[in-house]
Coordinates of C-alpha atoms and ligand atoms in Angstrom, one line a residue:
X1 CA 134.7 91.3 91.4
X2 CA 133.6 87.7 92.1
X3 CA 132.0 86.0 89.2
X4 CA 128.5 85.2 90.2
X5 CA 127.2 83.6 87.0
X6 CA 125.5 80.3 87.5
X7 CA 128.0 78.5 85.3
X8 CA 131.0 79.6 87.3
X9 CA 129.4 78.8 90.7
X10 CA 129.1 75.2 89.9
X11 CA 131.0 72.7 92.0
X12 CA 132.7 75.4 94.1
X13 CA 134.5 73.8 97.1
X14 CA 133.8 74.8 100.6
X15 CA 135.9 77.9 101.4
X16 CA 134.3 79.2 104.6
X17 CA 136.4 79.6 107.7
X18 CA 134.0 77.5 109.7
X19 CA 131.5 74.8 108.8
X20 CA 127.8 75.5 109.3
X21 CA 126.4 74.0 112.5
X22 CA 124.3 71.5 110.6
X23 CA 127.4 69.9 109.0
X24 CA 127.9 67.6 111.9
X25 CA 130.4 67.6 114.8
X26 CA 134.0 66.7 114.6
X27 CA 137.2 67.7 116.2
X28 CA 137.9 70.6 113.9
X29 CA 136.8 68.7 110.9
X30 CA 133.4 69.4 109.3
X31 CA 131.7 66.3 107.9
X32 CA 128.9 67.4 105.5
X33 CA 126.1 64.8 105.6
X34 CA 124.1 64.3 102.5
X35 CA 120.5 63.3 102.0
X36 CA 120.0 60.3 99.8
X37 CA 118.2 61.2 96.5
X38 CA 114.5 60.9 96.8
X39 CA 113.2 61.6 93.4
X40 CA 109.4 61.7 92.8
X41 CA 108.4 59.4 90.0
X42 CA 107.4 61.0 86.7
X43 CA 105.3 58.0 85.8
X44 CA 102.1 59.6 86.9
X45 CA 102.3 62.2 84.2
X46 CA 101.4 61.0 80.7
X47 CA 103.0 63.8 78.6
X48 CA 101.5 64.2 75.1
X49 CA 103.8 65.0 72.3
X50 CA 101.5 67.8 71.3
X51 CA 98.9 69.8 73.1
X52 CA 96.1 71.8 71.5
X53 CA 94.2 74.9 72.5
X54 CA 91.0 74.4 74.6
X55 CA 88.1 76.2 73.0
X56 CA 84.4 75.6 73.4
X57 CA 85.0 72.4 75.3
X58 CA 87.3 70.9 72.7
X59 CA 91.0 70.5 72.1
X60 CA 91.8 72.1 68.8
X61 CA 94.9 73.0 66.9
X62 CA 95.9 76.6 66.1
X63 CA 94.2 77.9 63.0
X64 CA 97.6 78.2 61.3
X65 CA 98.9 74.9 62.8
X66 CA 101.8 76.6 64.6
X67 CA 103.2 75.2 67.8
X68 CA 105.9 76.2 70.3
X69 CA 108.0 74.0 72.6
X70 CA 107.8 74.1 76.4
X71 CA 110.9 72.9 78.1
X72 CA 111.9 71.5 81.5
X73 CA 114.0 74.3 83.1
X74 CA 115.9 71.7 85.2
X75 CA 117.1 69.8 82.2
X76 CA 116.6 72.1 79.3
X77 CA 114.8 69.1 77.5
X78 CA 111.7 69.7 75.5
X79 CA 108.6 68.4 77.3
X80 CA 106.0 68.9 74.5
X81 CA 104.9 71.1 71.6
X82 CA 101.9 73.4 72.4
X83 CA 99.6 75.0 69.9
X84 CA 100.2 78.7 69.5
X85 CA 97.0 80.6 69.3
X86 CA 96.4 83.1 66.6
X87 CA 94.3 86.3 67.0
X88 CA 91.6 84.4 65.1
X89 CA 91.7 81.6 67.6
X90 CA 91.4 84.1 70.5
X91 CA 88.4 85.7 68.9
X92 CA 86.9 82.2 68.5
X93 CA 87.5 81.5 72.2
X94 CA 85.9 84.8 73.2
X95 CA 82.9 84.1 71.1
X96 CA 82.5 80.7 72.7
X97 CA 82.8 82.2 76.1
X98 CA 80.2 84.9 75.2
X99 CA 77.7 82.3 74.0
X100 CA 78.3 80.1 77.1
X101 CA 77.9 83.0 79.4
X102 CA 74.7 84.3 77.8
X103 CA 73.0 81.0 77.0
X104 CA 73.9 78.9 80.0
X105 CA 76.4 79.8 82.7
X106 CA 75.2 83.3 83.5
X107 CA 71.6 82.2 84.1
X108 CA 72.4 78.9 85.9
X109 CA 71.3 79.1 89.5
X110 CA 74.3 79.6 91.9
X111 CA 73.8 76.2 93.5
X112 CA 74.2 74.5 90.1
X113 CA 77.4 76.5 89.4
X114 CA 78.6 75.5 92.8
X115 CA 78.3 71.8 92.0
X116 CA 80.7 72.2 89.0
X117 CA 83.2 74.1 91.2
X118 CA 83.0 71.5 93.9
X119 CA 83.6 68.8 91.2
X120 CA 86.6 70.7 89.9
X121 CA 88.0 71.0 93.4
X122 CA 87.6 67.3 94.1
X123 CA 89.2 66.4 90.7
X124 CA 92.2 68.6 91.5
X125 CA 92.6 66.8 94.8
X126 CA 92.2 63.4 93.2
X127 CA 94.8 64.2 90.5
X128 CA 97.0 66.3 92.9
X129 CA 100.1 64.2 92.4
X130 CA 99.8 64.4 88.6
X131 CA 99.4 68.1 88.8
X132 CA 102.3 68.5 91.2
X133 CA 104.7 66.5 89.1
X134 CA 103.7 68.2 85.9
X135 CA 103.9 71.7 87.4
X136 CA 107.4 70.9 88.7
X137 CA 108.5 69.6 85.4
X138 CA 107.2 72.6 83.5
X139 CA 108.2 75.4 85.9
X140 CA 111.2 74.2 87.8
X141 CA 109.7 74.6 91.3
X142 CA 110.6 72.0 93.9
X143 CA 108.1 69.1 94.1
X144 CA 107.6 69.7 97.8
X145 CA 106.3 73.1 97.0
X146 CA 104.0 72.2 94.2
X147 CA 102.8 69.2 96.2
X148 CA 102.3 71.0 99.5
X149 CA 101.4 74.5 98.5
X150 CA 100.5 75.2 94.8
X151 CA 98.1 72.3 94.2
X152 CA 96.4 72.1 97.6
X153 CA 95.8 75.9 97.5
X154 CA 94.5 75.7 94.0
X155 CA 91.9 73.2 95.1
X156 CA 91.2 75.2 98.2
X157 CA 90.3 78.2 96.0
X158 CA 87.7 76.1 94.1
X159 CA 86.3 74.8 97.3
X160 CA 86.1 78.3 98.8
X161 CA 84.4 80.0 95.8
X162 CA 82.1 77.0 95.3
X163 CA 80.8 77.9 98.7
X164 CA 80.0 81.5 97.6
X165 CA 78.3 80.7 94.3
X166 CA 74.8 80.3 95.8
X167 CA 75.4 83.0 98.5
X168 CA 76.1 86.1 96.5
X169 CA 73.2 87.9 98.2
X170 CA 75.0 87.4 101.6
X171 CA 78.4 88.5 100.2
X172 CA 76.7 91.8 99.0
X173 CA 73.8 92.4 101.3
X174 CA 71.0 94.5 99.9
X175 CA 72.4 94.4 96.4
X176 CA 71.9 92.1 93.4
X177 CA 75.3 90.8 92.1
X178 CA 75.3 90.3 88.3
X179 CA 78.1 88.6 86.4
X180 CA 80.2 90.9 84.2
X181 CA 80.3 88.6 81.2
X182 CA 83.5 87.3 79.6
X183 CA 86.7 87.6 81.7
X184 CA 90.1 87.9 79.8
X185 CA 92.8 86.5 82.1
X186 CA 96.5 86.5 81.6
X187 CA 98.7 84.7 84.1
X188 CA 102.5 84.3 84.8
X189 CA 104.8 81.4 85.1
X190 CA 105.7 81.5 88.8
X191 CA 102.5 79.9 90.1
X192 CA 100.8 78.6 86.9
X193 CA 98.1 76.5 88.4
X194 CA 97.6 78.6 91.5
X195 CA 97.2 81.8 89.5
X196 CA 94.8 80.0 87.2
X197 CA 92.6 79.0 90.2
X198 CA 92.8 82.5 91.8
X199 CA 91.3 83.8 88.5
X200 CA 89.0 81.1 87.3
X201 CA 87.3 80.1 90.6
X202 CA 85.8 83.5 91.5
X203 CA 84.9 84.3 87.9
X204 CA 82.9 81.1 87.5
X205 CA 81.3 81.4 90.9
X206 CA 79.9 84.7 90.0
X207 CA 78.5 83.6 86.7
X208 CA 81.2 84.8 84.3
X209 CA 83.0 82.7 81.7
X210 CA 86.7 82.9 80.9
X211 CA 89.4 83.0 78.3
X212 CA 92.8 82.4 79.9
X213 CA 96.3 82.8 78.5
X214 CA 98.9 81.0 80.4
X215 CA 102.6 82.1 80.3
X216 CA 104.5 80.7 77.4
X217 CA 107.1 78.9 79.5
X218 CA 104.4 77.1 81.7
X219 CA 101.3 76.2 79.7
X220 CA 101.0 72.5 80.7
X221 CA 99.1 72.7 84.0
X222 CA 96.5 74.9 82.4
X223 CA 96.1 72.4 79.6
X224 CA 95.8 69.6 82.2
X225 CA 93.2 71.7 83.9
X226 CA 91.3 71.8 80.6
X227 CA 91.1 68.0 81.0
X228 CA 89.6 68.5 84.5
X229 CA 87.0 70.8 83.0
X230 CA 86.0 68.1 80.5
X231 CA 86.0 65.5 83.3
X232 CA 83.8 67.7 85.4
X233 CA 81.3 68.1 82.4
X234 CA 81.7 71.8 82.6
X235 CA 79.5 73.2 79.8
X236 CA 81.5 74.0 76.6
X237 CA 82.9 77.5 76.4
X238 CA 82.8 78.3 80.1
X239 CA 86.5 77.9 80.3
X240 CA 88.8 78.4 77.3
X241 CA 92.6 78.2 77.3
X242 CA 94.7 79.8 74.6
X243 CA 98.5 79.5 75.0
X244 CA 100.4 81.9 72.8
X245 CA 102.9 84.8 72.9
X246 CA 102.6 88.2 74.5
X247 CA 100.7 89.7 71.5
X248 CA 98.0 87.1 72.1
X249 CA 97.7 88.3 75.6
X250 CA 97.3 91.9 74.3
X251 CA 94.8 90.8 71.7
X252 CA 92.8 89.0 74.4
X253 CA 92.6 91.9 76.9
X254 CA 92.0 94.5 74.1
X255 CA 89.0 92.7 72.6
X256 CA 85.8 94.8 72.8
X257 CA 83.9 91.5 73.6
X258 CA 85.5 91.0 77.0
X259 CA 84.0 92.8 80.0
X260 CA 86.7 92.0 82.6
X261 CA 90.5 91.9 82.5
X262 CA 92.6 90.2 85.2
X263 CA 96.4 90.2 84.9
X264 CA 99.2 89.0 87.1
X265 CA 102.8 89.6 85.9
X266 CA 105.3 92.4 85.6
X267 CA 104.6 96.0 86.3
X268 CA 105.8 96.9 82.8
X269 CA 103.2 94.7 81.1
X270 CA 100.6 95.7 83.7
X271 CA 101.0 99.3 82.6
X272 CA 100.6 98.4 78.9
X273 CA 97.4 96.5 79.7
X274 CA 96.1 99.4 81.8
X275 CA 96.7 101.8 78.9
X276 CA 95.1 99.4 76.4
X277 CA 92.0 99.2 78.5
X278 CA 91.8 102.9 79.5
X279 CA 88.7 104.6 78.2
X280 CA 86.7 101.4 78.0
X281 CA 84.2 100.2 80.6
X282 CA 86.0 97.0 81.3
X283 CA 86.6 96.1 84.9
X284 CA 90.3 95.5 85.5
X285 CA 92.5 94.1 88.3
X286 CA 96.3 94.1 88.1
X287 CA 98.6 92.1 90.4
X288 CA 102.1 93.2 89.6
X289 CA 105.6 93.3 91.0
X290 CA 106.9 93.8 94.5
X291 CA 110.0 94.6 96.6
X292 CA 108.8 93.6 100.1
X293 CA 110.5 94.5 103.3
X294 CA 110.8 91.9 106.0
X295 CA 111.4 93.9 109.2
X296 CA 113.1 92.2 112.2
X297 CA 113.1 94.0 115.5
X298 CA 115.7 93.2 118.2
X299 CA 113.1 91.5 120.5
X300 CA 112.0 89.0 117.8
X301 CA 112.6 85.3 118.2
X302 CA 115.6 85.1 115.9
X303 CA 115.5 81.4 115.0
X304 CA 111.9 81.7 114.0
X305 CA 112.7 84.9 112.1
X306 CA 115.4 83.1 110.2
X307 CA 112.9 80.5 109.0
X308 CA 110.5 83.2 108.0
X309 CA 113.2 85.1 106.1
X310 CA 114.4 82.0 104.3
X311 CA 110.8 81.1 103.4
X312 CA 110.1 84.7 102.4
X313 CA 112.9 84.9 99.8
X314 CA 114.0 81.4 98.8
X315 CA 110.6 79.8 98.5
X316 CA 110.0 79.2 94.8
X317 CA 113.5 80.4 94.0
X318 CA 112.4 83.8 95.0
X319 CA 110.2 84.0 91.9
X320 CA 107.4 85.3 94.0
X321 CA 105.8 88.8 93.6
X322 CA 105.4 89.2 97.3
X323 CA 108.9 87.8 98.2
X324 CA 110.6 89.3 101.2
X325 CA 113.5 90.5 99.1
X326 CA 114.7 93.3 101.5
X327 CA 115.5 92.2 105.0
X328 CA 115.4 95.2 107.4
X329 CA 117.2 94.2 110.5
X330 CA 117.5 96.3 113.6
X331 CA 121.1 97.4 114.0
X332 CA 121.6 95.7 117.4
X333 CA 120.9 92.2 116.1
X334 CA 122.0 92.4 112.5
X335 CA 125.3 90.5 113.1
X336 CA 123.9 87.4 114.9
X337 CA 120.9 87.4 112.5
X338 CA 123.2 87.4 109.4
X339 CA 125.4 84.7 111.0
X340 CA 122.3 82.5 111.6
X341 CA 121.1 83.1 108.1
X342 CA 124.5 82.1 106.6
X343 CA 124.4 78.9 108.6
X344 CA 120.8 78.2 107.5
X345 CA 121.7 78.9 103.8
X346 CA 124.5 76.4 104.0
X347 CA 121.9 73.7 104.7
X348 CA 119.7 74.5 101.7
X349 CA 119.6 71.9 99.0
X350 CA 119.6 73.3 95.5
X351 CA 119.0 70.9 92.6
X352 CA 116.6 68.5 90.9
X353 CA 113.2 70.0 91.5
X354 CA 111.6 66.5 91.4
X355 CA 113.7 65.4 94.4
X356 CA 111.6 65.6 97.5
X357 CA 114.6 67.0 99.5
X358 CA 115.2 69.9 97.2
X359 CA 114.6 73.4 98.7
X360 CA 115.6 75.6 95.7
X361 CA 114.7 74.3 92.3
X362 CA 115.4 75.6 88.8
X363 CA 115.0 79.1 87.6
X364 CA 112.0 79.2 85.2
X365 CA 113.8 80.3 82.1
X366 CA 117.2 81.2 80.7
X367 CA 116.0 84.8 80.3
X368 CA 115.0 85.0 84.0
X369 CA 118.4 83.5 85.0
X370 CA 120.2 86.1 83.0
X371 CA 118.1 88.9 84.7
X372 CA 119.0 87.5 88.2
X373 CA 122.7 87.2 87.2
X374 CA 122.8 90.7 85.8
X375 CA 121.3 92.2 89.0
X376 CA 123.5 90.2 91.3
X377 CA 126.5 91.4 89.3
X378 CA 125.3 95.0 89.7
X379 CA 125.0 94.4 93.5
X380 CA 128.7 93.4 93.6
X381 CA 129.8 96.2 91.3
X382 CA 127.9 98.8 93.5
X383 CA 129.8 97.6 96.5
X384 CA 127.5 95.3 98.5
X385 CA 129.1 92.2 100.1
X386 CA 127.9 88.9 98.5
X387 CA 127.5 85.6 100.3
X388 CA 126.6 82.3 98.5
X389 CA 126.8 79.0 100.4
X390 CA 128.9 76.3 98.9
X391 CA 126.8 73.8 97.0
X392 CA 127.1 71.9 93.8
X393 CA 124.7 72.9 91.0
X394 CA 123.5 70.4 88.4
X395 CA 125.4 70.4 85.2
X396 CA 122.4 71.1 83.1
X397 CA 119.4 73.4 83.6
X398 CA 119.0 76.9 85.0
X399 CA 120.1 77.2 88.6
X400 CA 121.2 79.9 90.9
X401 CA 122.6 79.7 94.4
X402 CA 120.7 81.2 97.3
X403 CA 122.4 84.6 97.6
X404 CA 122.7 87.1 100.5
X405 CA 123.9 90.6 100.2
X406 CA 125.1 92.7 103.2
X407 CA 126.4 96.2 103.3
X408 CA 123.5 97.2 101.0
X409 CA 122.5 100.9 100.5
X410 CA 119.0 101.9 99.6
X411 CA 120.3 103.4 96.3
X412 CA 121.7 100.0 95.1
X413 CA 119.8 98.4 92.3
X414 CA 119.5 95.2 94.4
X415 CA 117.6 97.2 97.0
X416 CA 115.3 98.9 94.5
X417 CA 114.5 96.5 91.6
X418 CA 112.5 93.4 91.7
X419 CA 115.0 90.6 91.1
X420 CA 112.6 87.7 91.1
X421 CA 115.3 85.3 92.2
X422 CA 116.8 83.8 95.3
X423 CA 118.6 87.0 96.3
X424 CA 118.2 88.7 99.7
X425 CA 119.4 92.3 100.4
X426 CA 120.1 93.1 104.0
X427 CA 119.6 96.7 105.2
X428 CA 119.5 98.0 108.8
X429 CA 117.5 100.4 110.9
X430 CA 117.6 101.9 114.3
X431 CA 114.1 103.1 115.1
X432 CA 110.6 102.0 114.1
X433 CA 110.3 105.3 112.2
X434 CA 113.4 104.5 110.2
X435 CA 112.1 101.0 109.5
X436 CA 108.8 102.4 108.1
X437 CA 110.5 105.0 106.0
X438 CA 112.9 102.5 104.5
X439 CA 110.2 99.8 104.0
X440 CA 107.9 102.3 102.2
X441 CA 110.8 103.7 100.1
X442 CA 109.8 101.7 97.0
X443 CA 107.5 102.2 94.1
X444 CA 105.9 98.9 95.0
X445 CA 103.4 98.1 97.8
X446 CA 102.4 94.4 97.7
X447 CA 103.5 92.8 101.0
X448 CA 105.7 93.2 104.1
X449 CA 106.6 91.3 107.2
X450 CA 107.1 92.3 110.8
X451 CA 109.0 90.2 113.4
X452 CA 108.6 91.3 117.0
X453 CA 107.4 90.0 120.4
X454 CA 105.2 93.0 120.9
X455 CA 101.6 92.9 119.6
X456 CA 101.2 96.6 120.0
X457 CA 104.3 97.2 117.8
X458 CA 102.9 94.9 115.1
X459 CA 99.6 96.9 115.1
X460 CA 101.5 100.2 115.0
X461 CA 103.7 99.0 112.1
X462 CA 100.8 97.5 110.1
X463 CA 99.0 100.8 110.1
X464 CA 101.9 102.7 108.6
X465 CA 103.2 100.1 106.1
X466 CA 102.0 100.8 102.5
X467 CA 101.6 97.2 101.6
X468 CA 98.5 95.2 100.6
X469 CA 99.4 92.3 102.9
X470 CA 101.5 92.5 106.1
X471 CA 102.5 89.2 107.8
X472 CA 103.4 89.3 111.4
X473 CA 105.9 86.7 112.8
X474 CA 105.4 84.7 109.6
X475 CA 105.7 85.2 105.9
X476 CA 104.2 83.9 102.6
X477 CA 101.0 82.6 104.2
X478 CA 98.1 82.2 101.8
X479 CA 94.5 81.3 102.3
X480 CA 91.6 81.6 99.8
X481 CA 89.5 83.5 102.4
X482 CA 92.1 86.3 102.6
X483 CA 92.3 89.1 100.0
X484 CA 95.6 89.7 98.3
X485 CA 96.7 92.7 96.2
X486 CA 98.8 95.8 96.1
X487 CA 99.2 99.5 96.2
X488 CA 101.2 101.8 93.9
X489 CA 103.1 100.0 91.2
X490 CA 102.1 96.6 92.6
X491 CA 98.7 97.1 91.0
X492 CA 95.2 97.4 92.2
X493 CA 92.2 95.2 93.0
X494 CA 92.1 92.2 95.3
X495 CA 92.0 88.5 94.7
X496 CA 90.9 86.0 97.3
X497 CA 88.1 86.3 99.9
X498 CA 84.9 88.2 99.3
X499 CA 87.0 91.0 97.8
X500 CA 88.0 88.6 95.1
X501 CA 84.3 88.0 94.2
X502 CA 83.6 91.7 94.1
X503 CA 86.0 92.0 91.1
X504 CA 83.8 89.7 89.1
X505 CA 80.3 91.2 89.7
X506 CA 78.3 94.3 88.9
X507 CA 76.2 95.4 91.9
X508 CA 72.7 96.6 91.3
X509 CA 70.0 97.9 93.6
X510 CA 67.3 95.5 94.5
Ligands
LIG601 P1 105.4 89.3 82.0 O1 104.6 90.3 82.7 O2 106.0 89.6 80.6 O3 104.5 88.0 81.7 C1 103.3 87.7 82.4 C2 102.2 87.2 81.5 O4 101.9 88.3 80.6 C3 102.6 86.1 80.6 O5 101.5 85.3 80.3 C4 103.1 86.8 79.3 O6 103.0 86.0 78.2 C5 102.0 87.9 79.3 N1 102.4 89.1 78.5 C6 103.7 89.5 78.2 N2 103.7 90.7 77.5 C7 102.4 90.9 77.4 C8 101.7 92.0 76.7 N3 102.4 93.0 76.1 N4 100.3 92.0 76.7 C9 99.7 91.0 77.3 N5 100.2 90.0 77.9 C10 101.6 89.9 78.0 O7 106.5 88.7 82.9 P2 107.9 88.1 82.4 O8 107.7 86.6 82.2 O9 108.5 88.8 81.2 O10 108.8 88.3 83.7 C11 109.5 89.6 83.7 C12 109.6 90.1 85.2 O11 108.2 90.3 85.6 C13 110.1 89.1 86.2 O12 111.5 89.1 86.2 C14 109.4 89.6 87.4 O13 110.2 90.6 88.0 C15 108.1 90.1 87.0 N6 107.0 89.1 87.1 C16 106.1 89.3 88.2 C17 105.1 88.4 88.4 C18 104.2 88.5 89.5 O14 103.6 87.6 90.0 N7 103.8 89.7 89.9 C19 105.0 87.1 87.6 C20 106.0 87.0 86.5 C21 106.9 88.0 86.4 P3 104.3 85.2 77.6 O15 104.7 84.3 78.7 O16 103.8 84.6 76.4 O17 105.4 86.3 77.4

């Protein structure tokens, strides 16, 4: 069995029998051409040695003084110490949020709430480079993604929901939309700032206040956001941020003083939260895992499909809940498609996330790298054929090569389980019915992709795919106006668009 651990795949020489097309032309000799390093400067970020909690508009230390380190996954160096909230700190944050909601924010006219949200959106744009660099340092994602996707989309969510704050009567015609109260929000590490904005922007627009727990490996952009709240003069207590371990997340969502729970993360933890809130009248939305099928028909534009497949699974190192991790290729085109994919993979640059040329950055944590490695080893052991392009991995940090499996059976773990890494499993189908059956053969139901020239086929497929989002001839497109969420074990409730507002209001008759 080939050794697929990240350590052993470092500095592997080119062993393919032909060079990828992009390696330049030569008479039988491939000349790999390299991009010069283009590192983004870290200067714009002023890292503090120690960050506090953000409660009632102030930065405070944890009541027991405890801290935990947050590290750069690309270097394994410590970035800062962060206060680790205690249950008492969480209770204090919830009380502050309750006071702010009742006394101020909940009764503020929508147009006034909108002004704060617009201000936050503008500040995020003004400080976008700082946010992008910090997010990349703390999460390991490539700077071109945090710069071009995460931060602009986060700002766009605040712009969008600012627009709704004074128009709730139009969002819910004939009804009166009341805020729910205090929202407990727990977010993951794959899109730290973006998930924060998906949760905080609609909550605030509808008159709720929030207590948010960021993931322990990526607390820094949430704490920088606390600074934006201060800059925007947001009334104290409207937004509270309490980094801390998993138990703190459970304490937060279980509190009888929160009226709404919003969680994004693993299905396993989603189930625990669902159980903990069962029997209460808390509103709850869960956005959990996925194992999306990206379906390519023989009439699809293959070169475009290749770009969509690559974007679908290697974007953010594949650490994406809606990643297109299962490629379903029609049997007649699977060979040329896989060849094109292999060529494309060989051009991907893996390495320093702060380098503007990097396509695949660092895996967020050692634990996540171990999970990816274990599943890839299982894929090899179960008999699938592995392909990894030759590329040098940095000596330090947690990296994994873009990986492609062919000869995959539906029963293989790599075809069933969420890997949350840069690993694509290729399966085949003959007919549209077979494609639907295989695509829906998963406990998840978050997203899917369809590649074909025929509009009628797209519509027919979309109706039968059990996925909250289906992209046609594209993948991983996000827009604040568009609802996002899952079926089955991918969770329930929608974020984004008017649907996202609905999750934060109680509708009453006029
Ligand atoms: P988790 O679901 O454990 O973490 C997500 C968030 O929930 C983090 O803030 C985490 O805090 C918090 N949390 C963890 N346990 C609890 C709990 N019992 N009660 C309340 N909050 C809790 O994801 P992992 O980081 O462990 O990743 C494991 C797998 O989950 C990944 O490999 C991937 O498959 C999937 N995942 C899916 C995501 C998605 O977007 N749908 C996002 C992240 C992961 P803390 O960080 O302190 O542990």
